[in-house]
JSON list of C-alpha atoms and ligand atoms in Angstrom, two decimals:
[
{"chain": "A", "resi": 1, "resn": "UNK", "atom": "CA", "xyz": [95.80, 160.14, 123.16]},
{"chain": "A", "resi": 2, "resn": "UNK", "atom": "CA", "xyz": [95.89, 161.86, 126.52]},
{"chain": "A", "resi": 3, "resn": "UNK", "atom": "CA", "xyz": [94.75, 160.04, 129.63]},
{"chain": "A", "resi": 4, "resn": "UNK", "atom": "CA", "xyz": [92.01, 162.68, 129.94]},
{"chain": "A", "resi": 5, "resn": "UNK", "atom": "CA", "xyz": [90.53, 161.48, 126.63]},
{"chain": "A", "resi": 6, "resn": "UNK", "atom": "CA", "xyz": [90.38, 157.93, 127.95]},
{"chain": "A", "resi": 7, "resn": "UNK", "atom": "CA", "xyz": [88.58, 159.27, 131.05]},
{"chain": "A", "resi": 8, "resn": "UNK", "atom": "CA", "xyz": [86.23, 161.26, 128.83]},
{"chain": "A", "resi": 9, "resn": "UNK", "atom": "CA", "xyz": [85.21, 158.18, 126.84]},
{"chain": "A", "resi": 10, "resn": "UNK", "atom": "CA", "xyz": [84.84, 156.16, 130.03]},
{"chain": "A", "resi": 11, "resn": "UNK", "atom": "CA", "xyz": [82.56, 158.84, 131.47]},
{"chain": "A", "resi": 12, "resn": "UNK", "atom": "CA", "xyz": [80.49, 158.89, 128.30]},
{"chain": "A", "resi": 13, "resn": "UNK", "atom": "CA", "xyz": [79.93, 155.14, 128.40]},
{"chain": "A", "resi": 14, "resn": "UNK", "atom": "CA", "xyz": [79.35, 155.14, 132.15]},
{"chain": "A", "resi": 15, "resn": "UNK", "atom": "CA", "xyz": [76.46, 157.54, 131.69]},
{"chain": "A", "resi": 16, "resn": "UNK", "atom": "CA", "xyz": [74.92, 155.42, 129.01]},
{"chain": "A", "resi": 17, "resn": "UNK", "atom": "CA", "xyz": [72.01, 153.30, 130.09]},
{"chain": "A", "resi": 18, "resn": "UNK", "atom": "CA", "xyz": [70.69, 151.89, 126.86]},
{"chain": "A", "resi": 19, "resn": "UNK", "atom": "CA", "xyz": [73.51, 149.34, 126.35]},
{"chain": "A", "resi": 20, "resn": "UNK", "atom": "CA", "xyz": [75.37, 148.75, 123.08]},
{"chain": "A", "resi": 21, "resn": "UNK", "atom": "CA", "xyz": [72.32, 149.18, 120.82]},
{"chain": "A", "resi": 22, "resn": "UNK", "atom": "CA", "xyz": [71.83, 147.48, 117.46]},
{"chain": "A", "resi": 23, "resn": "UNK", "atom": "CA", "xyz": [74.51, 147.24, 114.78]},
{"chain": "A", "resi": 24, "resn": "UNK", "atom": "CA", "xyz": [75.25, 150.08, 112.41]},
{"chain": "A", "resi": 25, "resn": "UNK", "atom": "CA", "xyz": [72.69, 149.77, 109.55]},
{"chain": "A", "resi": 26, "resn": "UNK", "atom": "CA", "xyz": [75.59, 149.87, 107.11]},
{"chain": "A", "resi": 27, "resn": "UNK", "atom": "CA", "xyz": [77.29, 146.90, 108.79]},
{"chain": "A", "resi": 28, "resn": "UNK", "atom": "CA", "xyz": [74.03, 144.96, 109.15]},
{"chain": "A", "resi": 29, "resn": "UNK", "atom": "CA", "xyz": [73.26, 145.48, 105.44]},
{"chain": "A", "resi": 30, "resn": "UNK", "atom": "CA", "xyz": [76.49, 143.64, 104.62]},
{"chain": "A", "resi": 31, "resn": "UNK", "atom": "CA", "xyz": [75.12, 140.44, 106.12]},
{"chain": "A", "resi": 32, "resn": "UNK", "atom": "CA", "xyz": [75.17, 138.58, 102.76]},
{"chain": "A", "resi": 33, "resn": "UNK", "atom": "CA", "xyz": [78.85, 139.34, 102.09]},
{"chain": "A", "resi": 34, "resn": "UNK", "atom": "CA", "xyz": [80.26, 138.56, 105.55]},
{"chain": "A", "resi": 35, "resn": "UNK", "atom": "CA", "xyz": [81.69, 135.11, 106.13]},
{"chain": "A", "resi": 36, "resn": "UNK", "atom": "CA", "xyz": [79.93, 132.93, 108.72]},
{"chain": "A", "resi": 37, "resn": "UNK", "atom": "CA", "xyz": [83.20, 131.69, 110.21]},
{"chain": "A", "resi": 38, "resn": "UNK", "atom": "CA", "xyz": [86.59, 133.14, 110.94]},
{"chain": "A", "resi": 39, "resn": "UNK", "atom": "CA", "xyz": [88.04, 135.91, 113.07]},
{"chain": "A", "resi": 40, "resn": "UNK", "atom": "CA", "xyz": [86.68, 139.44, 113.09]},
{"chain": "A", "resi": 41, "resn": "UNK", "atom": "CA", "xyz": [88.27, 142.56, 114.57]},
{"chain": "A", "resi": 42, "resn": "UNK", "atom": "CA", "xyz": [86.14, 145.53, 115.63]},
{"chain": "A", "resi": 43, "resn": "UNK", "atom": "CA", "xyz": [88.44, 148.57, 115.81]},
{"chain": "A", "resi": 44, "resn": "UNK", "atom": "CA", "xyz": [87.46, 151.14, 118.45]},
{"chain": "A", "resi": 45, "resn": "UNK", "atom": "CA", "xyz": [84.20, 149.25, 118.65]},
{"chain": "A", "resi": 46, "resn": "UNK", "atom": "CA", "xyz": [82.93, 150.97, 121.82]},
{"chain": "A", "resi": 47, "resn": "UNK", "atom": "CA", "xyz": [80.23, 149.08, 123.70]},
{"chain": "A", "resi": 48, "resn": "UNK", "atom": "CA", "xyz": [80.20, 146.43, 121.01]},
{"chain": "A", "resi": 49, "resn": "UNK", "atom": "CA", "xyz": [77.10, 147.07, 118.92]},
{"chain": "A", "resi": 50, "resn": "UNK", "atom": "CA", "xyz": [78.83, 145.69, 115.81]},
{"chain": "A", "resi": 51, "resn": "UNK", "atom": "CA", "xyz": [81.01, 143.15, 117.64]},
{"chain": "A", "resi": 52, "resn": "UNK", "atom": "CA", "xyz": [77.99, 141.49, 119.27]},
{"chain": "A", "resi": 53, "resn": "UNK", "atom": "CA", "xyz": [76.17, 141.34, 115.96]},
{"chain": "A", "resi": 54, "resn": "UNK", "atom": "CA", "xyz": [79.18, 139.77, 114.23]},
{"chain": "A", "resi": 55, "resn": "UNK", "atom": "CA", "xyz": [79.57, 137.23, 117.06]},
{"chain": "A", "resi": 56, "resn": "UNK", "atom": "CA", "xyz": [75.87, 136.32, 116.80]},
{"chain": "A", "resi": 57, "resn": "UNK", "atom": "CA", "xyz": [76.51, 135.48, 113.17]},
{"chain": "A", "resi": 58, "resn": "UNK", "atom": "CA", "xyz": [79.21, 132.97, 114.11]},
{"chain": "A", "resi": 59, "resn": "UNK", "atom": "CA", "xyz": [82.41, 135.00, 113.89]},
{"chain": "A", "resi": 60, "resn": "UNK", "atom": "CA", "xyz": [85.07, 134.83, 116.57]},
{"chain": "A", "resi": 61, "resn": "UNK", "atom": "CA", "xyz": [85.22, 138.53, 117.46]},
{"chain": "A", "resi": 62, "resn": "UNK", "atom": "CA", "xyz": [87.87, 140.66, 119.11]},
{"chain": "A", "resi": 63, "resn": "UNK", "atom": "CA", "xyz": [86.70, 144.09, 120.21]},
{"chain": "A", "resi": 64, "resn": "UNK", "atom": "CA", "xyz": [89.31, 146.80, 120.79]},
{"chain": "A", "resi": 65, "resn": "UNK", "atom": "CA", "xyz": [88.68, 150.14, 122.43]},
{"chain": "A", "resi": 66, "resn": "UNK", "atom": "CA", "xyz": [90.43, 152.60, 124.70]},
{"chain": "A", "resi": 67, "resn": "UNK", "atom": "CA", "xyz": [87.49, 152.64, 127.12]},
{"chain": "A", "resi": 68, "resn": "UNK", "atom": "CA", "xyz": [87.46, 149.93, 129.76]},
{"chain": "A", "resi": 69, "resn": "UNK", "atom": "CA", "xyz": [83.89, 150.93, 130.62]},
{"chain": "A", "resi": 70, "resn": "UNK", "atom": "CA", "xyz": [82.76, 150.33, 127.03]},
{"chain": "A", "resi": 71, "resn": "UNK", "atom": "CA", "xyz": [84.45, 146.94, 127.03]},
{"chain": "A", "resi": 72, "resn": "UNK", "atom": "CA", "xyz": [82.73, 146.02, 130.30]},
{"chain": "A", "resi": 73, "resn": "UNK", "atom": "CA", "xyz": [79.33, 146.84, 128.80]},
{"chain": "A", "resi": 74, "resn": "UNK", "atom": "CA", "xyz": [80.15, 144.72, 125.76]},
{"chain": "A", "resi": 75, "resn": "UNK", "atom": "CA", "xyz": [81.37, 141.83, 127.92]},
{"chain": "A", "resi": 76, "resn": "UNK", "atom": "CA", "xyz": [78.21, 141.87, 130.05]},
{"chain": "A", "resi": 77, "resn": "UNK", "atom": "CA", "xyz": [75.99, 141.80, 126.97]},
{"chain": "A", "resi": 78, "resn": "UNK", "atom": "CA", "xyz": [78.07, 139.07, 125.35]},
{"chain": "A", "resi": 79, "resn": "UNK", "atom": "CA", "xyz": [77.81, 136.93, 128.49]},
{"chain": "A", "resi": 80, "resn": "UNK", "atom": "CA", "xyz": [74.04, 137.51, 128.74]},
{"chain": "A", "resi": 81, "resn": "UNK", "atom": "CA", "xyz": [73.62, 136.38, 125.13]},
{"chain": "A", "resi": 82, "resn": "UNK", "atom": "CA", "xyz": [76.10, 133.52, 125.42]},
{"chain": "A", "resi": 83, "resn": "UNK", "atom": "CA", "xyz": [78.35, 135.09, 122.77]},
{"chain": "A", "resi": 84, "resn": "UNK", "atom": "CA", "xyz": [82.13, 135.05, 122.68]},
{"chain": "A", "resi": 85, "resn": "UNK", "atom": "CA", "xyz": [83.65, 138.49, 122.27]},
{"chain": "A", "resi": 86, "resn": "UNK", "atom": "CA", "xyz": [87.23, 139.08, 123.41]},
{"chain": "A", "resi": 87, "resn": "UNK", "atom": "CA", "xyz": [87.78, 142.62, 124.67]},
{"chain": "A", "resi": 88, "resn": "UNK", "atom": "CA", "xyz": [91.16, 144.31, 124.36]},
{"chain": "A", "resi": 89, "resn": "UNK", "atom": "CA", "xyz": [91.75, 147.72, 125.91]},
{"chain": "A", "resi": 90, "resn": "UNK", "atom": "CA", "xyz": [94.15, 149.48, 123.56]},
{"chain": "A", "resi": 91, "resn": "UNK", "atom": "CA", "xyz": [95.12, 153.03, 122.79]},
{"chain": "A", "resi": 92, "resn": "UNK", "atom": "CA", "xyz": [95.17, 152.68, 119.03]},
{"chain": "A", "resi": 93, "resn": "UNK", "atom": "CA", "xyz": [97.17, 155.87, 118.63]},
{"chain": "A", "resi": 94, "resn": "UNK", "atom": "CA", "xyz": [100.13, 154.35, 120.44]},
{"chain": "A", "resi": 95, "resn": "UNK", "atom": "CA", "xyz": [99.64, 150.58, 120.59]},
{"chain": "A", "resi": 96, "resn": "UNK", "atom": "CA", "xyz": [99.60, 148.13, 117.68]},
{"chain": "A", "resi": 97, "resn": "UNK", "atom": "CA", "xyz": [96.48, 146.39, 116.47]},
{"chain": "A", "resi": 98, "resn": "UNK", "atom": "CA", "xyz": [96.23, 142.72, 117.46]},
{"chain": "A", "resi": 99, "resn": "UNK", "atom": "CA", "xyz": [97.88, 140.26, 115.09]},
{"chain": "A", "resi": 100, "resn": "UNK", "atom": "CA", "xyz": [95.83, 138.82, 112.22]},
{"chain": "A", "resi": 101, "resn": "UNK", "atom": "CA", "xyz": [94.93, 137.24, 110.01]},
{"chain": "A", "resi": 102, "resn": "UNK", "atom": "CA", "xyz": [91.40, 138.63, 110.30]},
{"chain": "A", "resi": 103, "resn": "UNK", "atom": "CA", "xyz": [88.59, 137.54, 107.98]},
{"chain": "A", "resi": 104, "resn": "UNK", "atom": "CA", "xyz": [86.81, 140.82, 108.71]},
{"chain": "A", "resi": 105, "resn": "UNK", "atom": "CA", "xyz": [88.00, 144.15, 110.10]},
{"chain": "A", "resi": 106, "resn": "UNK", "atom": "CA", "xyz": [85.29, 146.66, 111.00]},
{"chain": "A", "resi": 107, "resn": "UNK", "atom": "CA", "xyz": [86.05, 150.29, 111.84]},
{"chain": "A", "resi": 108, "resn": "UNK", "atom": "CA", "xyz": [82.98, 152.48, 112.32]},
{"chain": "A", "resi": 109, "resn": "UNK", "atom": "CA", "xyz": [83.16, 156.12, 113.41]},
{"chain": "A", "resi": 110, "resn": "UNK", "atom": "CA", "xyz": [86.77, 156.12, 114.50]},
{"chain": "A", "resi": 111, "resn": "UNK", "atom": "CA", "xyz": [89.53, 157.78, 112.49]},
{"chain": "A", "resi": 112, "resn": "UNK", "atom": "CA", "xyz": [93.24, 157.38, 113.09]},
{"chain": "A", "resi": 113, "resn": "UNK", "atom": "CA", "xyz": [94.79, 157.43, 109.66]},
{"chain": "A", "resi": 114, "resn": "UNK", "atom": "CA", "xyz": [97.99, 155.43, 110.44]},
{"chain": "A", "resi": 115, "resn": "UNK", "atom": "CA", "xyz": [95.80, 152.37, 111.06]},
{"chain": "A", "resi": 116, "resn": "UNK", "atom": "CA", "xyz": [94.96, 152.23, 107.37]},
{"chain": "A", "resi": 117, "resn": "UNK", "atom": "CA", "xyz": [98.57, 151.39, 106.59]},
{"chain": "A", "resi": 118, "resn": "UNK", "atom": "CA", "xyz": [98.33, 148.39, 108.93]},
{"chain": "A", "resi": 119, "resn": "UNK", "atom": "CA", "xyz": [94.93, 147.00, 107.89]},
{"chain": "A", "resi": 120, "resn": "UNK", "atom": "CA", "xyz": [95.90, 145.25, 104.60]},
{"chain": "A", "resi": 121, "resn": "UNK", "atom": "CA", "xyz": [98.63, 143.08, 106.11]},
{"chain": "A", "resi": 122, "resn": "UNK", "atom": "CA", "xyz": [96.35, 142.11, 109.02]},
{"chain": "A", "resi": 123, "resn": "UNK", "atom": "CA", "xyz": [93.62, 140.82, 106.72]},
{"chain": "A", "resi": 124, "resn": "UNK", "atom": "CA", "xyz": [93.44, 137.19, 105.67]},
{"chain": "A", "resi": 125, "resn": "UNK", "atom": "CA", "xyz": [93.58, 136.58, 101.93]},
{"chain": "A", "resi": 126, "resn": "UNK", "atom": "CA", "xyz": [90.09, 137.51, 100.70]},
{"chain": "A", "resi": 127, "resn": "UNK", "atom": "CA", "xyz": [89.38, 139.22, 104.03]},
{"chain": "A", "resi": 128, "resn": "UNK", "atom": "CA", "xyz": [87.10, 142.27, 104.18]},
{"chain": "A", "resi": 129, "resn": "UNK", "atom": "CA", "xyz": [87.73, 145.75, 105.52]},
{"chain": "A", "resi": 130, "resn": "UNK", "atom": "CA", "xyz": [84.54, 147.63, 106.38]},
{"chain": "A", "resi": 131, "resn": "UNK", "atom": "CA", "xyz": [84.76, 151.32, 107.26]},
{"chain": "A", "resi": 132, "resn": "UNK", "atom": "CA", "xyz": [82.17, 154.03, 107.81]},
{"chain": "A", "resi": 133, "resn": "UNK", "atom": "CA", "xyz": [83.15, 157.52, 108.90]},
{"chain": "A", "resi": 134, "resn": "UNK", "atom": "CA", "xyz": [81.78, 161.07, 108.58]},
{"chain": "A", "resi": 135, "resn": "UNK", "atom": "CA", "xyz": [83.22, 163.39, 105.95]},
{"chain": "A", "resi": 136, "resn": "UNK", "atom": "CA", "xyz": [83.74, 167.15, 105.91]},
{"chain": "A", "resi": 137, "resn": "UNK", "atom": "CA", "xyz": [80.32, 167.62, 104.34]},
{"chain": "A", "resi": 138, "resn": "UNK", "atom": "CA", "xyz": [78.93, 166.64, 107.74]},
{"chain": "A", "resi": 139, "resn": "UNK", "atom": "CA", "xyz": [79.94, 170.13, 108.93]},
{"chain": "A", "resi": 140, "resn": "UNK", "atom": "CA", "xyz": [77.13, 171.58, 106.80]},
{"chain": "A", "resi": 141, "resn": "UNK", "atom": "CA", "xyz": [74.71, 170.29, 109.44]},
{"chain": "A", "resi": 142, "resn": "UNK", "atom": "CA", "xyz": [76.80, 169.55, 112.53]},
{"chain": "A", "resi": 143, "resn": "UNK", "atom": "CA", "xyz": [79.67, 171.35, 114.27]},
{"chain": "A", "resi": 144, "resn": "UNK", "atom": "CA", "xyz": [80.92, 168.06, 115.72]},
{"chain": "A", "resi": 145, "resn": "UNK", "atom": "CA", "xyz": [82.93, 166.02, 115.05]},
{"chain": "A", "resi": 146, "resn": "UNK", "atom": "CA", "xyz": [85.35, 168.85, 114.28]},
{"chain": "A", "resi": 147, "resn": "UNK", "atom": "CA", "xyz": [87.34, 169.03, 111.01]},
{"chain": "A", "resi": 148, "resn": "UNK", "atom": "CA", "xyz": [90.35, 167.16, 112.39]},
{"chain": "A", "resi": 149, "resn": "UNK", "atom": "CA", "xyz": [88.16, 164.10, 113.00]},
{"chain": "A", "resi": 150, "resn": "UNK", "atom": "CA", "xyz": [86.60, 164.03, 109.54]},
{"chain": "A", "resi": 151, "resn": "UNK", "atom": "CA", "xyz": [87.56, 162.41, 106.25]},
{"chain": "A", "resi": 152, "resn": "UNK", "atom": "CA", "xyz": [87.99, 164.51, 103.15]},
{"chain": "A", "resi": 153, "resn": "UNK", "atom": "CA", "xyz": [85.53, 163.75, 100.37]},
{"chain": "A", "resi": 154, "resn": "UNK", "atom": "CA", "xyz": [86.96, 160.92, 98.26]},
{"chain": "A", "resi": 155, "resn": "UNK", "atom": "CA", "xyz": [89.79, 160.27, 100.72]},
{"chain": "A", "resi": 156, "resn": "UNK", "atom": "CA", "xyz": [88.84, 156.90, 102.17]},
{"chain": "A", "resi": 157, "resn": "UNK", "atom": "CA", "xyz": [89.63, 154.65, 99.16]},
{"chain": "A", "resi": 158, "resn": "UNK", "atom": "CA", "xyz": [93.01, 156.37, 98.78]},
{"chain": "A", "resi": 159, "resn": "UNK", "atom": "CA", "xyz": [93.97, 155.20, 102.28]},
{"chain": "A", "resi": 160, "resn": "UNK", "atom": "CA", "xyz": [93.91, 151.53, 101.24]},
{"chain": "A", "resi": 161, "resn": "UNK", "atom": "CA", "xyz": [95.57, 151.38, 97.78]},
{"chain": "A", "resi": 162, "resn": "UNK", "atom": "CA", "xyz": [96.62, 147.74, 98.31]},
{"chain": "A", "resi": 163, "resn": "UNK", "atom": "CA", "xyz": [93.02, 146.54, 98.67]},
{"chain": "A", "resi": 164, "resn": "UNK", "atom": "CA", "xyz": [90.34, 145.91, 96.05]},
{"chain": "A", "resi": 165, "resn": "UNK", "atom": "CA", "xyz": [87.40, 148.24, 96.52]},
{"chain": "A", "resi": 166, "resn": "UNK", "atom": "CA", "xyz": [84.18, 146.19, 96.60]},
{"chain": "A", "resi": 167, "resn": "UNK", "atom": "CA", "xyz": [81.83, 149.08, 97.31]},
{"chain": "A", "resi": 168, "resn": "UNK", "atom": "CA", "xyz": [82.22, 152.77, 98.07]},
{"chain": "A", "resi": 169, "resn": "UNK", "atom": "CA", "xyz": [79.70, 155.51, 98.65]},
{"chain": "A", "resi": 170, "resn": "UNK", "atom": "CA", "xyz": [79.39, 158.89, 100.30]},
{"chain": "A", "resi": 171, "resn": "UNK", "atom": "CA", "xyz": [76.14, 160.41, 101.41]},
{"chain": "A", "resi": 172, "resn": "UNK", "atom": "CA", "xyz": [73.71, 161.34, 104.14]},
{"chain": "A", "resi": 173, "resn": "UNK", "atom": "CA", "xyz": [72.30, 158.57, 106.27]},
{"chain": "A", "resi": 174, "resn": "UNK", "atom": "CA", "xyz": [70.43, 159.22, 109.51]},
{"chain": "A", "resi": 175, "resn": "UNK", "atom": "CA", "xyz": [71.51, 162.86, 109.28]},
{"chain": "A", "resi": 176, "resn": "UNK", "atom": "CA", "xyz": [75.24, 161.96, 109.18]},
{"chain": "A", "resi": 177, "resn": "UNK", "atom": "CA", "xyz": [77.28, 162.50, 106.02]},
{"chain": "A", "resi": 178, "resn": "UNK", "atom": "CA", "xyz": [79.48, 159.41, 105.79]},
{"chain": "A", "resi": 179, "resn": "UNK", "atom": "CA", "xyz": [81.99, 157.70, 103.58]},
{"chain": "A", "resi": 180, "resn": "UNK", "atom": "CA", "xyz": [81.28, 153.97, 103.54]},
{"chain": "A", "resi": 181, "resn": "UNK", "atom": "CA", "xyz": [83.76, 151.48, 102.19]},
{"chain": "A", "resi": 182, "resn": "UNK", "atom": "CA", "xyz": [84.00, 147.73, 101.72]},
{"chain": "A", "resi": 183, "resn": "UNK", "atom": "CA", "xyz": [87.38, 146.50, 100.46]},
{"chain": "A", "resi": 184, "resn": "UNK", "atom": "CA", "xyz": [88.87, 143.07, 100.02]},
{"chain": "A", "resi": 185, "resn": "UNK", "atom": "CA", "xyz": [92.45, 141.86, 100.33]},
{"chain": "A", "resi": 186, "resn": "UNK", "atom": "CA", "xyz": [93.39, 140.25, 97.02]},
{"chain": "A", "resi": 187, "resn": "UNK", "atom": "CA", "xyz": [95.38, 137.00, 96.82]},
{"chain": "A", "resi": 188, "resn": "UNK", "atom": "CA", "xyz": [98.56, 138.94, 96.16]},
{"chain": "A", "resi": 189, "resn": "UNK", "atom": "CA", "xyz": [99.27, 142.47, 97.22]},
{"chain": "A", "resi": 190, "resn": "UNK", "atom": "CA", "xyz": [102.22, 144.70, 97.85]},
{"chain": "B", "resi": 201, "resn": "SAM", "atom": "C1", "xyz": [82.17, 157.42, 118.02]},
{"chain": "B", "resi": 201, "resn": "SAM", "atom": "S1", "xyz": [82.67, 156.05, 119.01]},
{"chain": "B", "resi": 201, "resn": "SAM", "atom": "C2", "xyz": [82.34, 154.71, 117.91]},
{"chain": "B", "resi": 201, "resn": "SAM", "atom": "C3", "xyz": [82.22, 153.39, 118.62]},
{"chain": "B", "resi": 201, "resn": "SAM", "atom": "C4", "xyz": [81.83, 152.21, 117.73]},
{"chain": "B", "resi": 201, "resn": "SAM", "atom": "N1", "xyz": [82.77, 151.99, 116.65]},
{"chain": "B", "resi": 201, "resn": "SAM", "atom": "C5", "xyz": [80.44, 152.35, 117.20]},
{"chain": "B", "resi": 201, "resn": "SAM", "atom": "O1", "xyz": [80.28, 152.51, 115.99]},
{"chain": "B", "resi": 201, "resn": "SAM", "atom": "O2", "xyz": [79.51, 152.29, 118.00]},
{"chain": "B", "resi": 201, "resn": "SAM", "atom": "C6", "xyz": [84.46, 156.17, 118.96]},
{"chain": "B", "resi": 201, "resn": "SAM", "atom": "C7", "xyz": [85.13, 155.11, 119.80]},
{"chain": "B", "resi": 201, "resn": "SAM", "atom": "O3", "xyz": [86.53, 155.25, 119.67]},
{"chain": "B", "resi": 201, "resn": "SAM", "atom": "C8", "xyz": [87.12, 154.95, 120.91]},
{"chain": "B", "resi": 201, "resn": "SAM", "atom": "N2", "xyz": [88.46, 155.57, 120.93]},
{"chain": "B", "resi": 201, "resn": "SAM", "atom": "C9", "xyz": [88.75, 156.90, 120.94]},
{"chain": "B", "resi": 201, "resn": "SAM", "atom": "N3", "xyz": [90.07, 157.07, 120.94]},
{"chain": "B", "resi": 201, "resn": "SAM", "atom": "C10", "xyz": [90.63, 155.83, 120.94]},
{"chain": "B", "resi": 201, "resn": "SAM", "atom": "C11", "xyz": [91.98, 155.37, 120.94]},
{"chain": "B", "resi": 201, "resn": "SAM", "atom": "N4", "xyz": [93.00, 156.22, 120.94]},
{"chain": "B", "resi": 201, "resn": "SAM", "atom": "N5", "xyz": [92.19, 154.04, 120.93]},
{"chain": "B", "resi": 201, "resn": "SAM", "atom": "C12", "xyz": [91.14, 153.18, 120.92]},
{"chain": "B", "resi": 201, "resn": "SAM", "atom": "N6", "xyz": [89.85, 153.56, 120.93]},
{"chain": "B", "resi": 201, "resn": "SAM", "atom": "C13", "xyz": [89.60, 154.88, 120.93]},
{"chain": "B", "resi": 201, "resn": "SAM", "atom": "C14", "xyz": [86.17, 155.52, 121.95]},
{"chain": "B", "resi": 201, "resn": "SAM", "atom": "O4", "xyz": [86.30, 154.96, 123.21]},
{"chain": "B", "resi": 201, "resn": "SAM", "atom": "C15", "xyz": [84.82, 155.17, 121.29]},
{"chain": "B", "resi": 201, "resn": "SAM", "atom": "O5", "xyz": [84.36, 153.93, 121.73]}
]
């Protein structure tokens, strides 16, 4: 990713006054299946809407993002709520994800396909991967994100063949056409 993209994301978050906001409804709906303890990784988690929610539920959360401004917002909100969220500024296109094992990995509205090769080995045995991302069908209503940032229909499960699919759906939610996946690392995997 070019330095200008990092600056672009920083500028976007700098102009944002409403704070991280509530968790993604998809993530929040998974409350019953998430563990109450363990380590969680929020991949490109922005200002921490999902990271803060996971931390509130008792998980030890690491939030990664390229935007230092987003991480500052998340850190301020974590401190105000007495939550522990560790922020890591990473360019996920060029730098490796932090070492596991993670009980939960969440990746919402960020797509960099090589990461999917890394996710299974970073999960703890029985750990959950949770992904939501727009698909090409989203172009029927919205010009952005552009095609290069979208999943093909049916593509998401094929990116994690080593994991057991717990739930998968595609469809419109809040005017965004998304693929939504929950997958678990089995006891043994290749
Ligand atoms: C659409 S936002 C989603 C943020 C968050 N996951 C959420 O659901 O609120 C995409 C995020 O990806 C981050 N991002 C973009 N490129 C990145 C990169 N190369 N490495 C790490 N984070 C990146 C941006 O800073 C931004 O926070």
